[in-house]
Coordinates of C-alpha atoms in Angstrom, one line a residue:
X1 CA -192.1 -1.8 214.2
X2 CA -191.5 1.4 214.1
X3 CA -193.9 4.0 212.1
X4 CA -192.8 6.2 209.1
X5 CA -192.4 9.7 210.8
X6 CA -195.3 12.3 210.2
X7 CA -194.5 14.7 207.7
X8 CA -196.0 17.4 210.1
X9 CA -193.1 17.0 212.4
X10 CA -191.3 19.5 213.5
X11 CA -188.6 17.0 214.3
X12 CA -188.7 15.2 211.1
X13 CA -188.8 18.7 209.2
X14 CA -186.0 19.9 211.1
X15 CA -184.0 16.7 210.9
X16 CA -184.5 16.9 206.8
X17 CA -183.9 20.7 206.5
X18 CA -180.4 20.9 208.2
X19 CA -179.4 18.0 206.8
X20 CA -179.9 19.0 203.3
X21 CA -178.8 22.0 203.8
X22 CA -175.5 20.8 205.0
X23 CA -175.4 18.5 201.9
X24 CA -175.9 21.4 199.7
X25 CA -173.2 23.5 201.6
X26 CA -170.7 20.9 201.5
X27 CA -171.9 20.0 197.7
X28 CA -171.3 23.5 196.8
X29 CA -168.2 24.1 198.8
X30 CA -166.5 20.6 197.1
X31 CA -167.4 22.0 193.7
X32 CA -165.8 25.5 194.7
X33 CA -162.8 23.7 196.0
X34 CA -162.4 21.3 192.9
X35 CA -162.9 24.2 190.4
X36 CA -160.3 26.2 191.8
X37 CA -157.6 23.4 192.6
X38 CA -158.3 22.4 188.6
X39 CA -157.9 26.3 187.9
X40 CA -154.5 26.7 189.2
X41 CA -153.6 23.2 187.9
X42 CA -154.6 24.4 184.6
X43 CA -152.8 27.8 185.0
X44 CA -150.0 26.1 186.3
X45 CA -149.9 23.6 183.6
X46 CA -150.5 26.2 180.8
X47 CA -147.4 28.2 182.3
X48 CA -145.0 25.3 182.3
X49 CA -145.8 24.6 178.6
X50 CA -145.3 28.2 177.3
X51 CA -142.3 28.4 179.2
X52 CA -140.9 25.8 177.2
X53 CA -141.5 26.6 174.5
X54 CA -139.8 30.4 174.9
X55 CA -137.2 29.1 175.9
X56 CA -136.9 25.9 173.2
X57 CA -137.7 29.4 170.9
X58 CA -135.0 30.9 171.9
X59 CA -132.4 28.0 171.8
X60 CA -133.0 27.3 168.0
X61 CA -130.7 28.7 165.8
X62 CA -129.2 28.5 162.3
X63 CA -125.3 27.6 163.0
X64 CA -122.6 28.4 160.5
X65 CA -122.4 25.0 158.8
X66 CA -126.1 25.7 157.2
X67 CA -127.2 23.6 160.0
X68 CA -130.6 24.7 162.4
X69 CA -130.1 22.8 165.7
X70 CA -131.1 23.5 169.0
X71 CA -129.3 22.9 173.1
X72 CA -132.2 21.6 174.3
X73 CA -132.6 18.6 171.2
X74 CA -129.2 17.5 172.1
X75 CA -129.8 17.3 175.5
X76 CA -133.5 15.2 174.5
X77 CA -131.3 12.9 172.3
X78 CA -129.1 11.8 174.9
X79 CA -131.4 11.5 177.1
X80 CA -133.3 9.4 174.9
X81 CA -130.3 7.1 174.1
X82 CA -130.2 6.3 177.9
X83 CA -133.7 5.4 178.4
X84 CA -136.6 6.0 176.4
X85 CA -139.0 5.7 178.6
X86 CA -142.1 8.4 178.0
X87 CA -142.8 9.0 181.9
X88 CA -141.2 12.3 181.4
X89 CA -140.7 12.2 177.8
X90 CA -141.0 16.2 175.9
X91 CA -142.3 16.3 172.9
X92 CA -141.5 19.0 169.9
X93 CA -141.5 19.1 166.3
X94 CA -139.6 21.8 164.9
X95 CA -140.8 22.9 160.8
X96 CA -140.0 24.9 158.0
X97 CA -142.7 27.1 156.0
X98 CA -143.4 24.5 154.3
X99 CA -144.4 22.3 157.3
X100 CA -141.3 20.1 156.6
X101 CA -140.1 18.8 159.7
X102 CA -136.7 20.3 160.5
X103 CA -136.5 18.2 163.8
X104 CA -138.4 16.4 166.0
X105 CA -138.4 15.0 169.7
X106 CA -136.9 11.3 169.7
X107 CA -139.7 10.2 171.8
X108 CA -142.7 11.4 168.7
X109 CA -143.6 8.6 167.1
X110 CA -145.7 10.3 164.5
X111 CA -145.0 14.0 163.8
X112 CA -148.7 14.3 162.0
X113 CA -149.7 14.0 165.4
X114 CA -149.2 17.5 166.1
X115 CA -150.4 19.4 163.9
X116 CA -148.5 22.5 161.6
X117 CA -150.7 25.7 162.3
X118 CA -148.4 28.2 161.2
X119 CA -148.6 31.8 162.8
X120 CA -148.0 34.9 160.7
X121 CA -146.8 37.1 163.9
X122 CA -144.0 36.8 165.9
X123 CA -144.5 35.7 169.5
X124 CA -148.1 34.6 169.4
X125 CA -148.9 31.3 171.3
X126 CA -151.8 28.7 170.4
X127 CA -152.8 26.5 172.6
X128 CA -154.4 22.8 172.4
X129 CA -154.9 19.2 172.7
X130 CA -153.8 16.1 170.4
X131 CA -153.9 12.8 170.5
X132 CA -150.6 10.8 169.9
X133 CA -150.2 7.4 168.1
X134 CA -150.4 5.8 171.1
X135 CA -153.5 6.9 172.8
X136 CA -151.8 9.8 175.1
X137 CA -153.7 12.6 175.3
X138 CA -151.5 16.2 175.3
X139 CA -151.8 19.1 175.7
X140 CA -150.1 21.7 173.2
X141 CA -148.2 25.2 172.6
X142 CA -147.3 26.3 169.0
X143 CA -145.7 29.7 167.7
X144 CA -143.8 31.1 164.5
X145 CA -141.0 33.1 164.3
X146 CA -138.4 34.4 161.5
X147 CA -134.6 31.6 162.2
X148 CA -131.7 33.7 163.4
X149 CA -128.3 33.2 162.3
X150 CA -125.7 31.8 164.4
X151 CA -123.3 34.7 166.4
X152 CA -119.7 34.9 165.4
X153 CA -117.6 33.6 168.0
X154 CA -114.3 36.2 168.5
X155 CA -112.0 35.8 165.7
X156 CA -113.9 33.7 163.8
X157 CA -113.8 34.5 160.0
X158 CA -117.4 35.2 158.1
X159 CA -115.6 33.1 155.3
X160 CA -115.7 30.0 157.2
X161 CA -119.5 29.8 157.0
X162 CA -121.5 28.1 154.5
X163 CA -123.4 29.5 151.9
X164 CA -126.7 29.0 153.4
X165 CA -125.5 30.7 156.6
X166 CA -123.7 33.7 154.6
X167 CA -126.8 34.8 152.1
X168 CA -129.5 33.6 155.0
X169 CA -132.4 36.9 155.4
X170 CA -133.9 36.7 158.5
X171 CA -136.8 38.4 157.1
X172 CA -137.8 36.5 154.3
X173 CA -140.5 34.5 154.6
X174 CA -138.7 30.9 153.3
X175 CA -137.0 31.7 156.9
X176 CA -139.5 31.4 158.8
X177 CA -139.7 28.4 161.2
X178 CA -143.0 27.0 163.1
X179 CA -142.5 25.0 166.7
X180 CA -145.1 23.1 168.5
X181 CA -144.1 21.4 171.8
X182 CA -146.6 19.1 174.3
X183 CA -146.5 17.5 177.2
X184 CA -148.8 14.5 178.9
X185 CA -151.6 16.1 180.9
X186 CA -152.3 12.8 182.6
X187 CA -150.8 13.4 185.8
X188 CA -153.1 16.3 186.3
X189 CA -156.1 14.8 185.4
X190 CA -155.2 11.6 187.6
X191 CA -154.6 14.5 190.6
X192 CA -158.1 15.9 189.4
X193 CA -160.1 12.5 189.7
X194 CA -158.3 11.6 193.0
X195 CA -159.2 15.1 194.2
X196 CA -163.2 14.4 193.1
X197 CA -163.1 11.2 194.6
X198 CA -161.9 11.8 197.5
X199 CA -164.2 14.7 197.9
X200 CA -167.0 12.6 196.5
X201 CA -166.9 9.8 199.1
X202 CA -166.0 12.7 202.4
X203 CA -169.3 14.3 200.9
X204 CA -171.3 11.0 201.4
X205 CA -169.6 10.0 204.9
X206 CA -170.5 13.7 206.2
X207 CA -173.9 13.5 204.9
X208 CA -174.5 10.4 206.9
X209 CA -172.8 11.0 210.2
X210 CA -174.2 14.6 209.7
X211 CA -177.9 13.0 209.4
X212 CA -177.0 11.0 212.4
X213 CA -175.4 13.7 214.6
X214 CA -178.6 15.9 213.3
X215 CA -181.2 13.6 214.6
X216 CA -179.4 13.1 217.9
X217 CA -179.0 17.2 218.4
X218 CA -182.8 17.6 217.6
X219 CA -184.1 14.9 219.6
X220 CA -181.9 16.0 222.5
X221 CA -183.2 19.6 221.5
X222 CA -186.9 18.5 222.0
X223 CA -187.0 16.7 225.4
X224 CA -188.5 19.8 226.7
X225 CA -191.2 19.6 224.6
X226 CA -191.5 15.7 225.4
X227 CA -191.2 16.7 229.1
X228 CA -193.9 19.4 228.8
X229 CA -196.3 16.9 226.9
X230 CA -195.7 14.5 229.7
X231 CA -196.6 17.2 232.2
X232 CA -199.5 18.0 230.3
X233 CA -200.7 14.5 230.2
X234 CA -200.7 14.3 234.1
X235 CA -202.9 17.0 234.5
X236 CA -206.3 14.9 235.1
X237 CA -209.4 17.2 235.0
X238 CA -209.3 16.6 239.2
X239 CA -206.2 18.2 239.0
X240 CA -206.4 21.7 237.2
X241 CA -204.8 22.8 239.9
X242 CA -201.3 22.0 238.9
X243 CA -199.5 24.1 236.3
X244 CA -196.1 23.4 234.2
X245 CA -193.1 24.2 235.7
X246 CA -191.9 27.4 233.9
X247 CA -187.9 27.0 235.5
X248 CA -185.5 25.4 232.7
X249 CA -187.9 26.0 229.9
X250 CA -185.6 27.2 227.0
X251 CA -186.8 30.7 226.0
X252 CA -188.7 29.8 223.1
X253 CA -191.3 27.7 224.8
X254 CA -191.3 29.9 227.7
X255 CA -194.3 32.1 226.3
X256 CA -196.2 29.1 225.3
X257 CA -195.6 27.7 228.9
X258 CA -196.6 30.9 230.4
X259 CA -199.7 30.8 227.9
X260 CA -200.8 27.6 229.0
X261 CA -200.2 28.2 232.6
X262 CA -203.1 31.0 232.5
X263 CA -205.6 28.7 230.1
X264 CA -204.9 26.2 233.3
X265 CA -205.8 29.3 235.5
X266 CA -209.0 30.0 233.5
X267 CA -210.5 26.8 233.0
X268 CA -209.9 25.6 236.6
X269 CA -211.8 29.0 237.8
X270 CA -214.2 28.3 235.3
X271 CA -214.5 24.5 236.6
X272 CA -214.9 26.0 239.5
X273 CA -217.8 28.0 239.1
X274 CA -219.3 25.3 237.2
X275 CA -219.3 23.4 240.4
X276 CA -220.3 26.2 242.7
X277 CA -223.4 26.3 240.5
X278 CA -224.3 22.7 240.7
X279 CA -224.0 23.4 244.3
X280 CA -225.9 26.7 244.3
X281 CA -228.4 24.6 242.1
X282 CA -228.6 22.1 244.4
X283 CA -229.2 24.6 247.4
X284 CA -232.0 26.6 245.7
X285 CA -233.9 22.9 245.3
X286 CA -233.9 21.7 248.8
X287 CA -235.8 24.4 250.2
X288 CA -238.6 24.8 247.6
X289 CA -238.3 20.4 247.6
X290 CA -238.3 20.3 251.2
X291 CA -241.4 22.1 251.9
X292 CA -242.9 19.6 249.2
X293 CA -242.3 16.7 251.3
X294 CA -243.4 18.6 254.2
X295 CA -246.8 19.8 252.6
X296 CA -247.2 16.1 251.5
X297 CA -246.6 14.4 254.8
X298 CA -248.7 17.1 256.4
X299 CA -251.4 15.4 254.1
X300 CA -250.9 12.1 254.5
X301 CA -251.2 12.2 258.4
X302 CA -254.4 11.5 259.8
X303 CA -256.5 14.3 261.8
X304 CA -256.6 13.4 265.8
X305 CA -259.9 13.0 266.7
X306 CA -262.1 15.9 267.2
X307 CA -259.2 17.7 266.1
X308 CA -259.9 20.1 262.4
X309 CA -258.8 18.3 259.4
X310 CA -256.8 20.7 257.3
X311 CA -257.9 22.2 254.3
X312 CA -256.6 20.2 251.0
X313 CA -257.4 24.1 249.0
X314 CA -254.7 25.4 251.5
X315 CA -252.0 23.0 250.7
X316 CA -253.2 23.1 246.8
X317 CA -252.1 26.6 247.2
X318 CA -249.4 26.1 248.6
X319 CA -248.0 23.3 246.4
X320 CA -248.6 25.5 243.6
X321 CA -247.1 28.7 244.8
X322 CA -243.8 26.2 245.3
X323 CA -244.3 24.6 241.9
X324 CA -244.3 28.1 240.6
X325 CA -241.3 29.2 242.1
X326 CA -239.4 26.3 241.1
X327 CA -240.8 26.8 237.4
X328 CA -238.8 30.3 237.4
X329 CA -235.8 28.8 238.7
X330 CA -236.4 26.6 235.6
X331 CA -236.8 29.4 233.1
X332 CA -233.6 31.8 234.3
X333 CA -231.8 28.7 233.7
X334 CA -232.7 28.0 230.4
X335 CA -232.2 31.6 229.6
X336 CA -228.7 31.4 230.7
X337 CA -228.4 28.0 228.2
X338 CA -229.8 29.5 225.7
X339 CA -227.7 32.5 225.5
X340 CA -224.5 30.3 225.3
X341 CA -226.4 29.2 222.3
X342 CA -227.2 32.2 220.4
X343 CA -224.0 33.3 219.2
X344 CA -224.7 32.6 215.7
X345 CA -228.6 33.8 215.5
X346 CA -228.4 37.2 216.9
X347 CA -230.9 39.5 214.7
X348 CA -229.5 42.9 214.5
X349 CA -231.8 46.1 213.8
X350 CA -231.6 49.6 214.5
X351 CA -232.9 50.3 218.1
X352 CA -233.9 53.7 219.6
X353 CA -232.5 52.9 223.1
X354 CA -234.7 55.7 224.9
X355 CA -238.5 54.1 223.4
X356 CA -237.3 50.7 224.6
X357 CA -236.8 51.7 228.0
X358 CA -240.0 53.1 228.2
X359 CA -241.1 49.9 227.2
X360 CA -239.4 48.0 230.1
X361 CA -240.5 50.7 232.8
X362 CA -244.2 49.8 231.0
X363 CA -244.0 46.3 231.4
X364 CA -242.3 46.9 235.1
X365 CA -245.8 48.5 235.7
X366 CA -248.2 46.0 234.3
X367 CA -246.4 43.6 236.1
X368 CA -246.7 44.8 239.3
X369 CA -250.3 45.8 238.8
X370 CA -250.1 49.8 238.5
X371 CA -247.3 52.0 238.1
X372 CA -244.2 51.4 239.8
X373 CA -243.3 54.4 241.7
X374 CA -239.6 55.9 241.4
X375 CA -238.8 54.7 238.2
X376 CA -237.2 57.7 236.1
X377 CA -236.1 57.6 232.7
X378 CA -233.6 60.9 231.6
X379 CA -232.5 59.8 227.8
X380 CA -230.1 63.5 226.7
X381 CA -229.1 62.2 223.2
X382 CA -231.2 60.7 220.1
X383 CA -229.8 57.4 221.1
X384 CA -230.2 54.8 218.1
X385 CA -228.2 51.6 218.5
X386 CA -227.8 48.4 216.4
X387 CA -228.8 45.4 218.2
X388 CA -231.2 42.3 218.9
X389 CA -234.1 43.9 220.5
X390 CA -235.1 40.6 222.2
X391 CA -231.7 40.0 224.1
X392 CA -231.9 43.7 224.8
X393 CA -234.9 43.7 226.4
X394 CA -234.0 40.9 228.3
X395 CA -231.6 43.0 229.8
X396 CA -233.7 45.7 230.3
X397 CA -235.7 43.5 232.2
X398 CA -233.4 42.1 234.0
X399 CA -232.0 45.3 235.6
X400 CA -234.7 46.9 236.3
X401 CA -236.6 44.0 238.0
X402 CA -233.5 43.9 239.9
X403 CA -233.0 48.1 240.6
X404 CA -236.8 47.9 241.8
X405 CA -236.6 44.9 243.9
X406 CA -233.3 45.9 246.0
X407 CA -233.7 49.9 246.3
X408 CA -234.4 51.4 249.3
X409 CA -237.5 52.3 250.3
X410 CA -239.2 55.4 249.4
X411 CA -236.1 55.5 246.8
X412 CA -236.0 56.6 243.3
X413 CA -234.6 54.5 240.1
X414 CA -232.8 56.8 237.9
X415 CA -232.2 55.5 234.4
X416 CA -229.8 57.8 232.4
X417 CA -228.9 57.5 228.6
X418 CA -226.3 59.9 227.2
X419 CA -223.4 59.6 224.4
X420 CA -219.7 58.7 225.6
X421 CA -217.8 61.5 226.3
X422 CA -214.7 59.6 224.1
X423 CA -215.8 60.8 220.6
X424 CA -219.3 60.0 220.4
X425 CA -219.0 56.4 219.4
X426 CA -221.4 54.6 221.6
X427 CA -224.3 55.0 223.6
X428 CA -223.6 54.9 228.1
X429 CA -227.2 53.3 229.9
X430 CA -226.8 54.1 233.9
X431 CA -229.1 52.7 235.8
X432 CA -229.1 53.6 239.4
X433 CA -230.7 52.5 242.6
X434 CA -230.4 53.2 246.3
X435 CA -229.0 50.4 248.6
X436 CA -228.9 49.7 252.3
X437 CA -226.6 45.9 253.0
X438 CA -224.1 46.2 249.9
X439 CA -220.6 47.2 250.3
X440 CA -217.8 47.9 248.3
X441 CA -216.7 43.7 248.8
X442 CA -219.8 42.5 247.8
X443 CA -219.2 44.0 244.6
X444 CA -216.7 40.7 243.5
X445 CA -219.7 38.3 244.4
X446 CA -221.9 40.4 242.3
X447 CA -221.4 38.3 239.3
X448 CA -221.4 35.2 240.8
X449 CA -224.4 32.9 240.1
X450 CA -226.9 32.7 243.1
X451 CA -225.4 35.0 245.4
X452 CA -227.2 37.4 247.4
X453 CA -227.3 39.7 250.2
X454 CA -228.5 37.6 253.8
X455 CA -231.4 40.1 253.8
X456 CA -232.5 38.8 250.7
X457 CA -232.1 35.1 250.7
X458 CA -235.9 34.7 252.0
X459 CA -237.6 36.2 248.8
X460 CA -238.7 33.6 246.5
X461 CA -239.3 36.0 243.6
X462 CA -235.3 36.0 243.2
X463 CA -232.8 33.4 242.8
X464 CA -229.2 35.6 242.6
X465 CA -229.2 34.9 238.5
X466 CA -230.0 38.3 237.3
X467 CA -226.8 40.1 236.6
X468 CA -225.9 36.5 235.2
X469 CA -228.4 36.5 232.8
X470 CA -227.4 40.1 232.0
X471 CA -223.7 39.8 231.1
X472 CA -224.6 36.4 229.2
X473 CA -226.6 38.7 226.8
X474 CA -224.1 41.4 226.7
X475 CA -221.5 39.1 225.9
X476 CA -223.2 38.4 222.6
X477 CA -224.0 41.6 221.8
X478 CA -220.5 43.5 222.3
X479 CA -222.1 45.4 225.1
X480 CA -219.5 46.3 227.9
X481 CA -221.2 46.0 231.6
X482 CA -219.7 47.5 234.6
X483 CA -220.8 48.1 238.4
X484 CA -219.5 49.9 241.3
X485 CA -221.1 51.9 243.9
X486 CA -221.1 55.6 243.9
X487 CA -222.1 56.1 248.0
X488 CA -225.1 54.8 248.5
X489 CA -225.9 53.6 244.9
X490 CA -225.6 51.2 243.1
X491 CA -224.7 52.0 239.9
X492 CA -224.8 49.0 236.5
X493 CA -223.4 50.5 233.1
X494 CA -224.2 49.9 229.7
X495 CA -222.0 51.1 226.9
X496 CA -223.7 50.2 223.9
X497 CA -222.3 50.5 220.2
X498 CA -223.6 53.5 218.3
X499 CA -225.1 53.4 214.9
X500 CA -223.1 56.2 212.5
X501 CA -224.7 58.5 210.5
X502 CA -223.6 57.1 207.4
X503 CA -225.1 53.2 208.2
X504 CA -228.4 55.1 208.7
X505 CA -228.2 56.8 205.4
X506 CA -227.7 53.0 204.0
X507 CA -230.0 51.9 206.0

């Protein structure tokens, strides 16, 4: 069975959208099209009624014999006489000022029908609708005007009219004569309800074969979005490797292709390092692990005889010494977890940058028994910064554990705190050291977890994690690192956020 489509579609929105839209265009264009047909019928109809009646208006005429008749009543009457059928029948009443009916169409039943709305000025049309004894609807034209006299014909003598003819004013007001003349409207409206059907039922089949032609174009619109979510599917975490194929990707999804491409890119090298770590791990572990089992079956074998049994204090010491080393490689690594953790518990305060270094090169001293030789700190500005001062001195500790460790001997350790030349906005910590084996290459494995120089991989006080541990810390804190070598040095850079003047005054 199939499910009711999401609502969050994009297919199903677009499906709806267009057609709706299209319903609402061809609503709108139907009414457009119906109101303006029923205009022009209505104009046209209007037309054809007053122009009867001008010229019915000017056909009626009072004749010599005292008698008011009209060409076109003669014609109706013997029409009439051969068929009175009302298909095309023309209906008229012709009164007096009194509303007396002069004449009337032979096809009007009931004269009441239309009514007598008499009209004081000459020429003036009303328009309207009646109902005739039969149920017909009509639509109607009335006017007033003052009865003319019949023209003499040539030759014919004035005498030979009747009285009525003779003394007839064609101003006086007993002249005046009122006309009202309607025709069936049914024909029009039967055009007008044919037209709305018609239009009606072509809206609904173009609604529905529009739905249907809609849901095929957007479906066929959105295989490559089904063929990119297959793709994507196939990509098994053993496989981060493969990308989507960016060729014949419409232009739209082209960015987000491209976009997805590089996330691929980033999360495969970050797999990647996760894996060279496990293996880098794994590496540090056997050594220290290995002379474990050595000590131990050192121990467990017997003495020769007469031979010196060895001293269980020695490998106590030694077990120790390797237990110890291990335990460090245990702690850098739970510093680099925790830092991944820390985002959301950093404790900012205002630092002055120069007395926390002192405080490192301090702690360098104590550590190493007496005072570390080389180590100078050059601090040109009042340098006050806003950070953690525990993840700071971390990587204080870090670097200069490292700069003392690696420099060359007899060397000095310069540590130099100045503001940024860019506008004074942040604080720039070089510290710099003298180096023998590193090269301007090595400076890409720099980063990397565990690496170190050859010359370097037999100390046990150093596992390769330093600068990790570093840029861990200054991820959280905003702090932009970078290295590079300047000859012979080595140079790591700090640029640290400054405080303003006016978060001090708040402060």
């Amino acid at each position: 069975m199939m499910g009711v489509p999401d609502s969050n579609s994009i297919r199903r929105q677009l499906q709806v959208s267009v057609t709706v839209a299209m319903a609402v265009l061809f609503v709108v264009g139907s009414l457009g099209v119906y109101h303006y047909v029923r205009f022009i019928e209505e104009k046209e109809f209007t037309e054809s009624i007053e122009r009867f009646l001008r010229e019915s208006v000017g056909e009626v005429e009072l004749e010599m014999s005292g008698v008011v008749d009209a060409g076109f009543h003669e014609l109706a009457l013997n029409r009439f006489a051969e068929s009175n059928d009302t298909d095309d029948a023309l209906y008229y009443v012709l009164r007096d000022h009194r509303g007396a009916v002069i004449f009337q169409s032979p096809w009007l039943k009931d004269e009441s029908k239309l009514p007598f709305r008499p009209e004081t000025r000459d020429g003036v049309i009303r328009f309207g609708r009646s109902n005739l004894s039969d149920g017909e609807t009509v639509r109607t034209a009335s006017t007033s005007w003052q009865l003319p006299v019949e023209d003499l014909d040539p030759g014919e003598s004035p005498t030979a009219a009747s009285d009525r003819a003779r003394n007839h004013d064609p101003s006086a007001p007993e002249n005046r004569v009122h006309m009202t003349v309607a025709t069936s409207d049914e024909s029009m409206r039967d055009m007008l309800l044919i037209l709305a059907i018609a239009l009606s039922t072509n809206g609904i089949l173009i609604t529905v074969v529009t739905a249907f032609l809609v849901i095929f174009l957007v479906g066929r619109a959105c295989r490559p979005i089904e063929a990119l979510s297959a793709s994507c599917a196939r990509i098994e975490p053993d496989r981060l490797s493969a990308r989507l194929p960016e060729s014949e990707v419409p232009n739209e999804l082209a960015p987000l292709v491209a976009q997805f491409n590089s996330l691929l890119a980033r999360v495969e090298q970050a797999f990647l390092r996760e894996r060279r770590f496990s293996v880098d791990i794994a590496h540090e572990l056997r050594t220290p692990v290995a002379e474990l089992r050595s000590l131990a079956e050192v121990a467990l074998v017997p003495a020769a005889e007469g031979g010196e049994e060895e001293n269980p204090r020695e490998i106590y010491l030694e077990t120790a010494a390797i237990g110890e080393r291990i335990g460090r490689l245990i702690d850098v690594l739970s510093k680099l977890h925790r830092s991944e953790q820390l985002s959301q518990a950093i404790d900012y305060r205002e630092v002055n940058l120069g007395e926390s270094l002192a405080e490192a090169v301090a702690s360098l001293d104590c550590r190493s028994g007496g005072e570390v030789p080389g180590v100078r700190v050059e601090c040109h500005t009042d340098a006050r910064v806003s950070i953690d001062p525990a993840l700071f001195r971390g990587i204080l500790d870090n670097l200069l554990n490292n700069a003392v460790s690696y420099a060359r001997s007899g060397s000095e350790v310069r540590c130099v705190v100045e503001e940024s030349g860019s506008g004074g906005d942040s604080i720039v910590l070089e510290i710099r050291n003298s180096t023998d084996g590193l090269k301007s290459e090595d400076l890409h494995y720099v980063r990397e977890p565990f690496w170190r120089k050859d010359a370097a991989r037999s100390d046990s006080n150093h596992f390769g994690l330093g600068l990790c541990s570093v840029e861990a810390y200054a991820r959280l804190l905003n702090i932009v690192v970078g290295i590079e070598l300047d000859g012979d040095e080595f140079v790591v850079t700090l640029r640290i956020p400054k405080i303003s003047q006016e978060s001090r005054l708040l402060a």
